[in-house]
């Protein structure tokens, strides 16, 4: 017998695939999401596609130009500025906590991620770089040991990954992540916060430059 996939699982699968296509750039800002075409592509009914689009609207990846026309969202300089302001507030604080609370096991996991990031950077593998760098930041948030910090960043984590995916200054990112790791491993919260602040602001300027071809204020 053919196993029937639950509607909720279908919706999550379609949402995840569309989100990844937007982050990777397969779907570009301004591209229209047509329910009928997407349903045919995924081999599903239009109901889970419609629900997936609504989920992506809530996440900030898509917006409705009209009640019947949904498109991939066009990011504005204000969008980027506001998201990086939030990232600065949360990640800088988390880095200080991580320096105080990191265990040898957690630090070893970050070193392993840095090794993977170095290999991906050497191979110029954009998808792998984006994935491992996101996991590295997730690990630092986990080392902070504050679940509310993680929950506060979670609603915008996908959009931040979408933005930073456009930044292809990968060797510089690797250098910054190594410096951030060393600062956290030192056990000095002030040093960790300072490196985290520099990293977020440098990444903000790079993202603005790559997205809009201009320098950030």
mmCIF file with all atom_site columns, C-alpha atoms in Angstrom:
data_model
loop_
_atom_site.group_PDB
_atom_site.id
_atom_site.type_symbol
_atom_site.label_atom_id
_atom_site.label_alt_id
_atom_site.label_comp_id
_atom_site.label_asym_id
_atom_site.label_entity_id
_atom_site.label_seq_id
_atom_site.pdbx_PDB_ins_code
_atom_site.Cartn_x
_atom_site.Cartn_y
_atom_site.Cartn_z
_atom_site.occupancy
_atom_site.B_iso_or_equiv
_atom_site.pdbx_formal_charge
_atom_site.auth_seq_id
_atom_site.auth_comp_id
_atom_site.auth_asym_id
_atom_site.auth_atom_id
_atom_site.pdbx_PDB_model_num
ATOM 1   C CA . UNK A 1 1   ? 0.000  0.000  0.000   1.00 0.00 ? 1   UNK A CA 1
ATOM 2   C CA . UNK A 1 2   ? 1.123  3.537  -0.761  1.00 0.00 ? 2   UNK A CA 1
ATOM 3   C CA . UNK A 1 3   ? 1.785  5.475  2.417   1.00 0.00 ? 3   UNK A CA 1
ATOM 4   C CA . UNK A 1 4   ? -0.149 8.742  2.555   1.00 0.00 ? 4   UNK A CA 1
ATOM 5   C CA . UNK A 1 5   ? 1.941  11.677 3.747   1.00 0.00 ? 5   UNK A CA 1
ATOM 6   C CA . UNK A 1 6   ? 0.128  13.745 6.401   1.00 0.00 ? 6   UNK A CA 1
ATOM 7   C CA . UNK A 1 7   ? -0.929 17.209 5.267   1.00 0.00 ? 7   UNK A CA 1
ATOM 8   C CA . UNK A 1 8   ? 1.203  18.871 7.935   1.00 0.00 ? 8   UNK A CA 1
ATOM 9   C CA . UNK A 1 9   ? 4.292  16.996 6.754   1.00 0.00 ? 9   UNK A CA 1
ATOM 10  C CA . UNK A 1 10  ? 3.586  17.965 3.145   1.00 0.00 ? 10  UNK A CA 1
ATOM 11  C CA . UNK A 1 11  ? 3.238  21.615 4.151   1.00 0.00 ? 11  UNK A CA 1
ATOM 12  C CA . UNK A 1 12  ? 6.519  21.526 6.076   1.00 0.00 ? 12  UNK A CA 1
ATOM 13  C CA . UNK A 1 13  ? 8.318  19.846 3.183   1.00 0.00 ? 13  UNK A CA 1
ATOM 14  C CA . UNK A 1 14  ? 7.097  22.425 0.677   1.00 0.00 ? 14  UNK A CA 1
ATOM 15  C CA . UNK A 1 15  ? 7.859  25.301 3.057   1.00 0.00 ? 15  UNK A CA 1
ATOM 16  C CA . UNK A 1 16  ? 11.365 24.018 3.713   1.00 0.00 ? 16  UNK A CA 1
ATOM 17  C CA . UNK A 1 17  ? 12.130 23.530 0.017   1.00 0.00 ? 17  UNK A CA 1
ATOM 18  C CA . UNK A 1 18  ? 10.829 26.971 -0.972  1.00 0.00 ? 18  UNK A CA 1
ATOM 19  C CA . UNK A 1 19  ? 12.715 28.608 1.888   1.00 0.00 ? 19  UNK A CA 1
ATOM 20  C CA . UNK A 1 20  ? 15.936 26.918 0.835   1.00 0.00 ? 20  UNK A CA 1
ATOM 21  C CA . UNK A 1 21  ? 15.430 27.954 -2.796  1.00 0.00 ? 21  UNK A CA 1
ATOM 22  C CA . UNK A 1 22  ? 15.007 31.577 -1.700  1.00 0.00 ? 22  UNK A CA 1
ATOM 23  C CA . UNK A 1 23  ? 18.109 31.473 0.529   1.00 0.00 ? 23  UNK A CA 1
ATOM 24  C CA . UNK A 1 24  ? 20.190 29.817 -2.190  1.00 0.00 ? 24  UNK A CA 1
ATOM 25  C CA . UNK A 1 25  ? 19.026 32.299 -4.819  1.00 0.00 ? 25  UNK A CA 1
ATOM 26  C CA . UNK A 1 26  ? 17.135 29.829 -7.014  1.00 0.00 ? 26  UNK A CA 1
ATOM 27  C CA . UNK A 1 27  ? 14.106 32.022 -6.350  1.00 0.00 ? 27  UNK A CA 1
ATOM 28  C CA . UNK A 1 28  ? 14.992 35.690 -6.613  1.00 0.00 ? 28  UNK A CA 1
ATOM 29  C CA . UNK A 1 29  ? 13.417 38.795 -5.061  1.00 0.00 ? 29  UNK A CA 1
ATOM 30  C CA . UNK A 1 30  ? 10.364 39.703 -7.107  1.00 0.00 ? 30  UNK A CA 1
ATOM 31  C CA . UNK A 1 31  ? 9.806  36.162 -8.423  1.00 0.00 ? 31  UNK A CA 1
ATOM 32  C CA . UNK A 1 32  ? 6.135  35.210 -8.305  1.00 0.00 ? 32  UNK A CA 1
ATOM 33  C CA . UNK A 1 33  ? 4.979  32.107 -6.423  1.00 0.00 ? 33  UNK A CA 1
ATOM 34  C CA . UNK A 1 34  ? 2.087  30.588 -8.378  1.00 0.00 ? 34  UNK A CA 1
ATOM 35  C CA . UNK A 1 35  ? 0.148  27.986 -6.395  1.00 0.00 ? 35  UNK A CA 1
ATOM 36  C CA . UNK A 1 36  ? -0.816 25.872 -9.407  1.00 0.00 ? 36  UNK A CA 1
ATOM 37  C CA . UNK A 1 37  ? 2.738  25.720 -10.777 1.00 0.00 ? 37  UNK A CA 1
ATOM 38  C CA . UNK A 1 38  ? 4.239  24.917 -7.391  1.00 0.00 ? 38  UNK A CA 1
ATOM 39  C CA . UNK A 1 39  ? 1.649  22.225 -6.713  1.00 0.00 ? 39  UNK A CA 1
ATOM 40  C CA . UNK A 1 40  ? 2.551  20.548 -10.004 1.00 0.00 ? 40  UNK A CA 1
ATOM 41  C CA . UNK A 1 41  ? 6.272  20.850 -9.307  1.00 0.00 ? 41  UNK A CA 1
ATOM 42  C CA . UNK A 1 42  ? 6.011  19.256 -5.863  1.00 0.00 ? 42  UNK A CA 1
ATOM 43  C CA . UNK A 1 43  ? 3.330  16.765 -6.858  1.00 0.00 ? 43  UNK A CA 1
ATOM 44  C CA . UNK A 1 44  ? 0.916  17.936 -4.178  1.00 0.00 ? 44  UNK A CA 1
ATOM 45  C CA . UNK A 1 45  ? -2.436 19.686 -3.971  1.00 0.00 ? 45  UNK A CA 1
ATOM 46  C CA . UNK A 1 46  ? -2.671 23.465 -3.812  1.00 0.00 ? 46  UNK A CA 1
ATOM 47  C CA . UNK A 1 47  ? -3.678 23.455 -0.126  1.00 0.00 ? 47  UNK A CA 1
ATOM 48  C CA . UNK A 1 48  ? -0.214 22.735 1.370   1.00 0.00 ? 48  UNK A CA 1
ATOM 49  C CA . UNK A 1 49  ? 1.350  25.122 -1.157  1.00 0.00 ? 49  UNK A CA 1
ATOM 50  C CA . UNK A 1 50  ? -1.025 27.882 -0.072  1.00 0.00 ? 50  UNK A CA 1
ATOM 51  C CA . UNK A 1 51  ? -0.206 27.213 3.580   1.00 0.00 ? 51  UNK A CA 1
ATOM 52  C CA . UNK A 1 52  ? 3.528  27.118 2.830   1.00 0.00 ? 52  UNK A CA 1
ATOM 53  C CA . UNK A 1 53  ? 3.323  30.520 1.163   1.00 0.00 ? 53  UNK A CA 1
ATOM 54  C CA . UNK A 1 54  ? 1.519  31.928 4.200   1.00 0.00 ? 54  UNK A CA 1
ATOM 55  C CA . UNK A 1 55  ? 4.243  30.530 6.463   1.00 0.00 ? 55  UNK A CA 1
ATOM 56  C CA . UNK A 1 56  ? 6.925  32.178 4.341   1.00 0.00 ? 56  UNK A CA 1
ATOM 57  C CA . UNK A 1 57  ? 5.030  35.470 4.478   1.00 0.00 ? 57  UNK A CA 1
ATOM 58  C CA . UNK A 1 58  ? 5.081  35.226 8.284   1.00 0.00 ? 58  UNK A CA 1
ATOM 59  C CA . UNK A 1 59  ? 8.824  34.480 8.206   1.00 0.00 ? 59  UNK A CA 1
ATOM 60  C CA . UNK A 1 60  ? 9.519  37.523 6.038   1.00 0.00 ? 60  UNK A CA 1
ATOM 61  C CA . UNK A 1 61  ? 10.619 35.703 2.869   1.00 0.00 ? 61  UNK A CA 1
ATOM 62  C CA . UNK A 1 62  ? 7.499  36.394 0.802   1.00 0.00 ? 62  UNK A CA 1
ATOM 63  C CA . UNK A 1 63  ? 4.853  39.082 0.665   1.00 0.00 ? 63  UNK A CA 1
ATOM 64  C CA . UNK A 1 64  ? 1.520  39.588 -1.028  1.00 0.00 ? 64  UNK A CA 1
ATOM 65  C CA . UNK A 1 65  ? 1.592  42.303 -3.685  1.00 0.00 ? 65  UNK A CA 1
ATOM 66  C CA . UNK A 1 66  ? -2.160 41.740 -4.033  1.00 0.00 ? 66  UNK A CA 1
ATOM 67  C CA . UNK A 1 67  ? -4.440 39.220 -2.295  1.00 0.00 ? 67  UNK A CA 1
ATOM 68  C CA . UNK A 1 68  ? -3.841 36.847 -5.234  1.00 0.00 ? 68  UNK A CA 1
ATOM 69  C CA . UNK A 1 69  ? -0.222 37.607 -6.087  1.00 0.00 ? 69  UNK A CA 1
ATOM 70  C CA . UNK A 1 70  ? 2.630  36.503 -3.815  1.00 0.00 ? 70  UNK A CA 1
ATOM 71  C CA . UNK A 1 71  ? 6.278  37.241 -4.629  1.00 0.00 ? 71  UNK A CA 1
ATOM 72  C CA . UNK A 1 72  ? 9.667  36.713 -3.037  1.00 0.00 ? 72  UNK A CA 1
ATOM 73  C CA . UNK A 1 73  ? 10.292 39.729 -0.872  1.00 0.00 ? 73  UNK A CA 1
ATOM 74  C CA . UNK A 1 74  ? 12.615 42.472 -2.073  1.00 0.00 ? 74  UNK A CA 1
ATOM 75  C CA . UNK A 1 75  ? 14.935 43.361 0.791   1.00 0.00 ? 75  UNK A CA 1
ATOM 76  C CA . UNK A 1 76  ? 15.435 47.038 1.545   1.00 0.00 ? 76  UNK A CA 1
ATOM 77  C CA . UNK A 1 77  ? 18.337 48.752 3.343   1.00 0.00 ? 77  UNK A CA 1
ATOM 78  C CA . UNK A 1 78  ? 15.979 49.278 6.292   1.00 0.00 ? 78  UNK A CA 1
ATOM 79  C CA . UNK A 1 79  ? 15.210 45.543 6.438   1.00 0.00 ? 79  UNK A CA 1
ATOM 80  C CA . UNK A 1 80  ? 18.920 44.763 6.626   1.00 0.00 ? 80  UNK A CA 1
ATOM 81  C CA . UNK A 1 81  ? 19.657 47.494 9.167   1.00 0.00 ? 81  UNK A CA 1
ATOM 82  C CA . UNK A 1 82  ? 16.893 46.392 11.531  1.00 0.00 ? 82  UNK A CA 1
ATOM 83  C CA . UNK A 1 83  ? 17.822 42.721 11.367  1.00 0.00 ? 83  UNK A CA 1
ATOM 84  C CA . UNK A 1 84  ? 21.484 43.400 12.027  1.00 0.00 ? 84  UNK A CA 1
ATOM 85  C CA . UNK A 1 85  ? 20.603 45.689 14.925  1.00 0.00 ? 85  UNK A CA 1
ATOM 86  C CA . UNK A 1 86  ? 18.725 42.774 16.471  1.00 0.00 ? 86  UNK A CA 1
ATOM 87  C CA . UNK A 1 87  ? 21.575 40.399 15.700  1.00 0.00 ? 87  UNK A CA 1
ATOM 88  C CA . UNK A 1 88  ? 24.043 42.801 17.305  1.00 0.00 ? 88  UNK A CA 1
ATOM 89  C CA . UNK A 1 89  ? 22.014 43.065 20.490  1.00 0.00 ? 89  UNK A CA 1
ATOM 90  C CA . UNK A 1 90  ? 21.560 39.305 20.894  1.00 0.00 ? 90  UNK A CA 1
ATOM 91  C CA . UNK A 1 91  ? 24.765 37.798 19.512  1.00 0.00 ? 91  UNK A CA 1
ATOM 92  C CA . UNK A 1 92  ? 27.132 40.188 21.270  1.00 0.00 ? 92  UNK A CA 1
ATOM 93  C CA . UNK A 1 93  ? 25.476 39.440 24.596  1.00 0.00 ? 93  UNK A CA 1
ATOM 94  C CA . UNK A 1 94  ? 25.491 35.705 23.834  1.00 0.00 ? 94  UNK A CA 1
ATOM 95  C CA . UNK A 1 95  ? 29.214 35.759 23.073  1.00 0.00 ? 95  UNK A CA 1
ATOM 96  C CA . UNK A 1 96  ? 29.932 37.190 26.506  1.00 0.00 ? 96  UNK A CA 1
ATOM 97  C CA . UNK A 1 97  ? 27.851 34.489 28.163  1.00 0.00 ? 97  UNK A CA 1
ATOM 98  C CA . UNK A 1 98  ? 29.504 31.808 26.024  1.00 0.00 ? 98  UNK A CA 1
ATOM 99  C CA . UNK A 1 99  ? 32.952 32.928 27.190  1.00 0.00 ? 99  UNK A CA 1
ATOM 100 C CA . UNK A 1 100 ? 31.827 32.446 30.777  1.00 0.00 ? 100 UNK A CA 1
ATOM 101 C CA . UNK A 1 101 ? 29.999 29.143 30.278  1.00 0.00 ? 101 UNK A CA 1
ATOM 102 C CA . UNK A 1 102 ? 31.640 27.250 27.412  1.00 0.00 ? 102 UNK A CA 1
ATOM 103 C CA . UNK A 1 103 ? 32.687 23.683 28.182  1.00 0.00 ? 103 UNK A CA 1
ATOM 104 C CA . UNK A 1 104 ? 35.695 21.924 26.617  1.00 0.00 ? 104 UNK A CA 1
ATOM 105 C CA . UNK A 1 105 ? 33.274 19.705 24.694  1.00 0.00 ? 105 UNK A CA 1
ATOM 106 C CA . UNK A 1 106 ? 31.396 22.687 23.260  1.00 0.00 ? 106 UNK A CA 1
ATOM 107 C CA . UNK A 1 107 ? 34.626 24.419 22.267  1.00 0.00 ? 107 UNK A CA 1
ATOM 108 C CA . UNK A 1 108 ? 35.784 21.244 20.531  1.00 0.00 ? 108 UNK A CA 1
ATOM 109 C CA . UNK A 1 109 ? 32.557 21.243 18.506  1.00 0.00 ? 109 UNK A CA 1
ATOM 110 C CA . UNK A 1 110 ? 33.213 24.821 17.384  1.00 0.00 ? 110 UNK A CA 1
ATOM 111 C CA . UNK A 1 111 ? 36.781 23.919 16.377  1.00 0.00 ? 111 UNK A CA 1
ATOM 112 C CA . UNK A 1 112 ? 35.373 21.085 14.271  1.00 0.00 ? 112 UNK A CA 1
ATOM 113 C CA . UNK A 1 113 ? 32.954 23.505 12.600  1.00 0.00 ? 113 UNK A CA 1
ATOM 114 C CA . UNK A 1 114 ? 35.826 25.897 11.892  1.00 0.00 ? 114 UNK A CA 1
ATOM 115 C CA . UNK A 1 115 ? 37.728 23.068 10.216  1.00 0.00 ? 115 UNK A CA 1
ATOM 116 C CA . UNK A 1 116 ? 34.684 22.353 8.059   1.00 0.00 ? 116 UNK A CA 1
ATOM 117 C CA . UNK A 1 117 ? 34.325 26.047 7.270   1.00 0.00 ? 117 UNK A CA 1
ATOM 118 C CA . UNK A 1 118 ? 37.971 26.177 6.187   1.00 0.00 ? 118 UNK A CA 1
ATOM 119 C CA . UNK A 1 119 ? 37.477 23.203 3.857   1.00 0.00 ? 119 UNK A CA 1
ATOM 120 C CA . UNK A 1 120 ? 34.300 24.699 2.390   1.00 0.00 ? 120 UNK A CA 1
ATOM 121 C CA . UNK A 1 121 ? 36.025 28.060 1.923   1.00 0.00 ? 121 UNK A CA 1
ATOM 122 C CA . UNK A 1 122 ? 38.939 26.403 0.148   1.00 0.00 ? 122 UNK A CA 1
ATOM 123 C CA . UNK A 1 123 ? 36.467 24.645 -2.149  1.00 0.00 ? 123 UNK A CA 1
ATOM 124 C CA . UNK A 1 124 ? 34.424 27.855 -2.640  1.00 0.00 ? 124 UNK A CA 1
ATOM 125 C CA . UNK A 1 125 ? 31.316 25.823 -1.790  1.00 0.00 ? 125 UNK A CA 1
ATOM 126 C CA . UNK A 1 126 ? 28.742 28.550 -1.087  1.00 0.00 ? 126 UNK A CA 1
ATOM 127 C CA . UNK A 1 127 ? 26.037 26.215 0.194   1.00 0.00 ? 127 UNK A CA 1
ATOM 128 C CA . UNK A 1 128 ? 28.378 24.401 2.574   1.00 0.00 ? 128 UNK A CA 1
ATOM 129 C CA . UNK A 1 129 ? 29.851 27.690 3.815   1.00 0.00 ? 129 UNK A CA 1
ATOM 130 C CA . UNK A 1 130 ? 26.398 29.086 4.549   1.00 0.00 ? 130 UNK A CA 1
ATOM 131 C CA . UNK A 1 131 ? 25.354 25.915 6.349   1.00 0.00 ? 131 UNK A CA 1
ATOM 132 C CA . UNK A 1 132 ? 28.445 25.517 8.521   1.00 0.00 ? 132 UNK A CA 1
ATOM 133 C CA . UNK A 1 133 ? 28.617 29.217 9.413   1.00 0.00 ? 133 UNK A CA 1
ATOM 134 C CA . UNK A 1 134 ? 24.973 29.147 10.493  1.00 0.00 ? 134 UNK A CA 1
ATOM 135 C CA . UNK A 1 135 ? 25.657 26.070 12.623  1.00 0.00 ? 135 UNK A CA 1
ATOM 136 C CA . UNK A 1 136 ? 28.673 27.782 14.162  1.00 0.00 ? 136 UNK A CA 1
ATOM 137 C CA . UNK A 1 137 ? 26.566 30.750 15.252  1.00 0.00 ? 137 UNK A CA 1
ATOM 138 C CA . UNK A 1 138 ? 23.891 28.375 16.538  1.00 0.00 ? 138 UNK A CA 1
ATOM 139 C CA . UNK A 1 139 ? 26.536 26.585 18.617  1.00 0.00 ? 139 UNK A CA 1
ATOM 140 C CA . UNK A 1 140 ? 27.746 29.841 20.151  1.00 0.00 ? 140 UNK A CA 1
ATOM 141 C CA . UNK A 1 141 ? 24.159 30.735 21.053  1.00 0.00 ? 141 UNK A CA 1
ATOM 142 C CA . UNK A 1 142 ? 23.803 27.299 22.647  1.00 0.00 ? 142 UNK A CA 1
ATOM 143 C CA . UNK A 1 143 ? 27.017 27.811 24.639  1.00 0.00 ? 143 UNK A CA 1
ATOM 144 C CA . UNK A 1 144 ? 25.484 30.958 26.114  1.00 0.00 ? 144 UNK A CA 1
ATOM 145 C CA . UNK A 1 145 ? 23.101 28.690 27.968  1.00 0.00 ? 145 UNK A CA 1
ATOM 146 C CA . UNK A 1 146 ? 20.092 30.989 27.685  1.00 0.00 ? 146 UNK A CA 1
ATOM 147 C CA . UNK A 1 147 ? 17.140 29.461 25.842  1.00 0.00 ? 147 UNK A CA 1
ATOM 148 C CA . UNK A 1 148 ? 15.309 32.801 25.653  1.00 0.00 ? 148 UNK A CA 1
ATOM 149 C CA . UNK A 1 149 ? 18.167 34.278 23.603  1.00 0.00 ? 149 UNK A CA 1
ATOM 150 C CA . UNK A 1 150 ? 17.861 31.442 21.121  1.00 0.00 ? 150 UNK A CA 1
ATOM 151 C CA . UNK A 1 151 ? 14.084 31.802 20.953  1.00 0.00 ? 151 UNK A CA 1
ATOM 152 C CA . UNK A 1 152 ? 14.369 35.553 20.387  1.00 0.00 ? 152 UNK A CA 1
ATOM 153 C CA . UNK A 1 153 ? 16.656 35.083 17.374  1.00 0.00 ? 153 UNK A CA 1
ATOM 154 C CA . UNK A 1 154 ? 14.861 32.090 15.881  1.00 0.00 ? 154 UNK A CA 1
ATOM 155 C CA . UNK A 1 155 ? 12.074 34.001 14.036  1.00 0.00 ? 155 UNK A CA 1
ATOM 156 C CA . UNK A 1 156 ? 14.626 35.973 11.994  1.00 0.00 ? 156 UNK A CA 1
ATOM 157 C CA . UNK A 1 157 ? 17.401 33.364 11.708  1.00 0.00 ? 157 UNK A CA 1
ATOM 158 C CA . UNK A 1 158 ? 16.252 32.321 8.239   1.00 0.00 ? 158 UNK A CA 1
ATOM 159 C CA . UNK A 1 159 ? 16.201 35.878 6.929   1.00 0.00 ? 159 UNK A CA 1
ATOM 160 C CA . UNK A 1 160 ? 19.677 36.522 8.337   1.00 0.00 ? 160 UNK A CA 1
ATOM 161 C CA . UNK A 1 161 ? 20.940 33.414 6.586   1.00 0.00 ? 161 UNK A CA 1
ATOM 162 C CA . UNK A 1 162 ? 19.290 34.666 3.382   1.00 0.00 ? 162 UNK A CA 1
ATOM 163 C CA . UNK A 1 163 ? 21.084 38.005 3.658   1.00 0.00 ? 163 UNK A CA 1
ATOM 164 C CA . UNK A 1 164 ? 24.494 36.686 4.618   1.00 0.00 ? 164 UNK A CA 1
ATOM 165 C CA . UNK A 1 165 ? 24.316 34.106 1.801   1.00 0.00 ? 165 UNK A CA 1
ATOM 166 C CA . UNK A 1 166 ? 24.776 37.047 -0.568  1.00 0.00 ? 166 UNK A CA 1
ATOM 167 C CA . UNK A 1 167 ? 28.065 37.943 1.159   1.00 0.00 ? 167 UNK A CA 1
ATOM 168 C CA . UNK A 1 168 ? 30.860 36.102 -0.635  1.00 0.00 ? 168 UNK A CA 1
ATOM 169 C CA . UNK A 1 169 ? 33.795 37.494 1.332   1.00 0.00 ? 169 UNK A CA 1
ATOM 170 C CA . UNK A 1 170 ? 34.349 33.987 2.665   1.00 0.00 ? 170 UNK A CA 1
ATOM 171 C CA . UNK A 1 171 ? 38.040 34.104 3.645   1.00 0.00 ? 171 UNK A CA 1
ATOM 172 C CA . UNK A 1 172 ? 37.357 37.199 5.750   1.00 0.00 ? 172 UNK A CA 1
ATOM 173 C CA . UNK A 1 173 ? 34.405 35.472 7.426   1.00 0.00 ? 173 UNK A CA 1
ATOM 174 C CA . UNK A 1 174 ? 36.634 32.520 8.307   1.00 0.00 ? 174 UNK A CA 1
ATOM 175 C CA . UNK A 1 175 ? 39.210 34.836 9.873   1.00 0.00 ? 175 UNK A CA 1
ATOM 176 C CA . UNK A 1 176 ? 36.519 36.590 11.923  1.00 0.00 ? 176 UNK A CA 1
ATOM 177 C CA . UNK A 1 177 ? 35.021 33.318 13.121  1.00 0.00 ? 177 UNK A CA 1
ATOM 178 C CA . UNK A 1 178 ? 38.421 32.026 14.200  1.00 0.00 ? 178 UNK A CA 1
ATOM 179 C CA . UNK A 1 179 ? 39.079 35.241 16.117  1.00 0.00 ? 179 UNK A CA 1
ATOM 180 C CA . UNK A 1 180 ? 35.643 35.027 17.738  1.00 0.00 ? 180 UNK A CA 1
ATOM 181 C CA . UNK A 1 181 ? 36.335 31.431 18.761  1.00 0.00 ? 181 UNK A CA 1
ATOM 182 C CA . UNK A 1 182 ? 39.674 32.388 20.314  1.00 0.00 ? 182 UNK A CA 1
ATOM 183 C CA . UNK A 1 183 ? 38.011 35.207 22.236  1.00 0.00 ? 183 UNK A CA 1
ATOM 184 C CA . UNK A 1 184 ? 35.312 32.898 23.610  1.00 0.00 ? 184 UNK A CA 1
ATOM 185 C CA . UNK A 1 185 ? 37.853 30.158 24.408  1.00 0.00 ? 185 UNK A CA 1
ATOM 186 C CA . UNK A 1 186 ? 39.912 32.691 26.395  1.00 0.00 ? 186 UNK A CA 1
ATOM 187 C CA . UNK A 1 187 ? 37.117 32.878 28.947  1.00 0.00 ? 187 UNK A CA 1
ATOM 188 C CA . UNK A 1 188 ? 37.139 36.697 28.827  1.00 0.00 ? 188 UNK A CA 1
ATOM 189 C CA . UNK A 1 189 ? 33.552 37.969 28.314  1.00 0.00 ? 189 UNK A CA 1
ATOM 190 C CA . UNK A 1 190 ? 34.665 41.513 27.419  1.00 0.00 ? 190 UNK A CA 1
ATOM 191 C CA . UNK A 1 191 ? 37.029 40.223 24.732  1.00 0.00 ? 191 UNK A CA 1
ATOM 192 C CA . UNK A 1 192 ? 34.334 37.917 23.360  1.00 0.00 ? 192 UNK A CA 1
ATOM 193 C CA . UNK A 1 193 ? 31.759 40.717 23.195  1.00 0.00 ? 193 UNK A CA 1
ATOM 194 C CA . UNK A 1 194 ? 34.228 43.026 21.450  1.00 0.00 ? 194 UNK A CA 1
ATOM 195 C CA . UNK A 1 195 ? 35.018 40.447 18.768  1.00 0.00 ? 195 UNK A CA 1
ATOM 196 C CA . UNK A 1 196 ? 31.340 39.597 18.310  1.00 0.00 ? 196 UNK A CA 1
ATOM 197 C CA . UNK A 1 197 ? 30.503 43.279 17.865  1.00 0.00 ? 197 UNK A CA 1
ATOM 198 C CA . UNK A 1 198 ? 33.233 43.744 15.277  1.00 0.00 ? 198 UNK A CA 1
ATOM 199 C CA . UNK A 1 199 ? 32.113 40.615 13.442  1.00 0.00 ? 199 UNK A CA 1
ATOM 200 C CA . UNK A 1 200 ? 28.437 41.613 13.269  1.00 0.00 ? 200 UNK A CA 1
ATOM 201 C CA . UNK A 1 201 ? 29.199 45.146 12.107  1.00 0.00 ? 201 UNK A CA 1
ATOM 202 C CA . UNK A 1 202 ? 31.722 43.980 9.500   1.00 0.00 ? 202 UNK A CA 1
ATOM 203 C CA . UNK A 1 203 ? 29.210 41.452 8.206   1.00 0.00 ? 203 UNK A CA 1
ATOM 204 C CA . UNK A 1 204 ? 26.547 44.167 8.093   1.00 0.00 ? 204 UNK A CA 1
ATOM 205 C CA . UNK A 1 205 ? 28.728 46.397 5.933   1.00 0.00 ? 205 UNK A CA 1
ATOM 206 C CA . UNK A 1 206 ? 29.611 43.489 3.620   1.00 0.00 ? 206 UNK A CA 1
ATOM 207 C CA . UNK A 1 207 ? 25.973 42.458 3.273   1.00 0.00 ? 207 UNK A CA 1
ATOM 208 C CA . UNK A 1 208 ? 24.847 45.997 2.397   1.00 0.00 ? 208 UNK A CA 1
ATOM 209 C CA . UNK A 1 209 ? 27.660 46.297 -0.126  1.00 0.00 ? 209 UNK A CA 1
ATOM 210 C CA . UNK A 1 210 ? 26.764 43.009 -1.831  1.00 0.00 ? 210 UNK A CA 1
ATOM 211 C CA . UNK A 1 211 ? 23.002 43.545 -1.764  1.00 0.00 ? 211 UNK A CA 1
ATOM 212 C CA . UNK A 1 212 ? 22.806 47.204 -2.756  1.00 0.00 ? 212 UNK A CA 1
ATOM 213 C CA . UNK A 1 213 ? 26.238 48.118 -4.131  1.00 0.00 ? 213 UNK A CA 1
ATOM 214 C CA . UNK A 1 214 ? 26.715 50.837 -1.560  1.00 0.00 ? 214 UNK A CA 1
ATOM 215 C CA . UNK A 1 215 ? 28.497 51.381 1.723   1.00 0.00 ? 215 UNK A CA 1
ATOM 216 C CA . UNK A 1 216 ? 26.574 51.053 4.970   1.00 0.00 ? 216 UNK A CA 1
ATOM 217 C CA . UNK A 1 217 ? 26.323 54.133 7.171   1.00 0.00 ? 217 UNK A CA 1
#
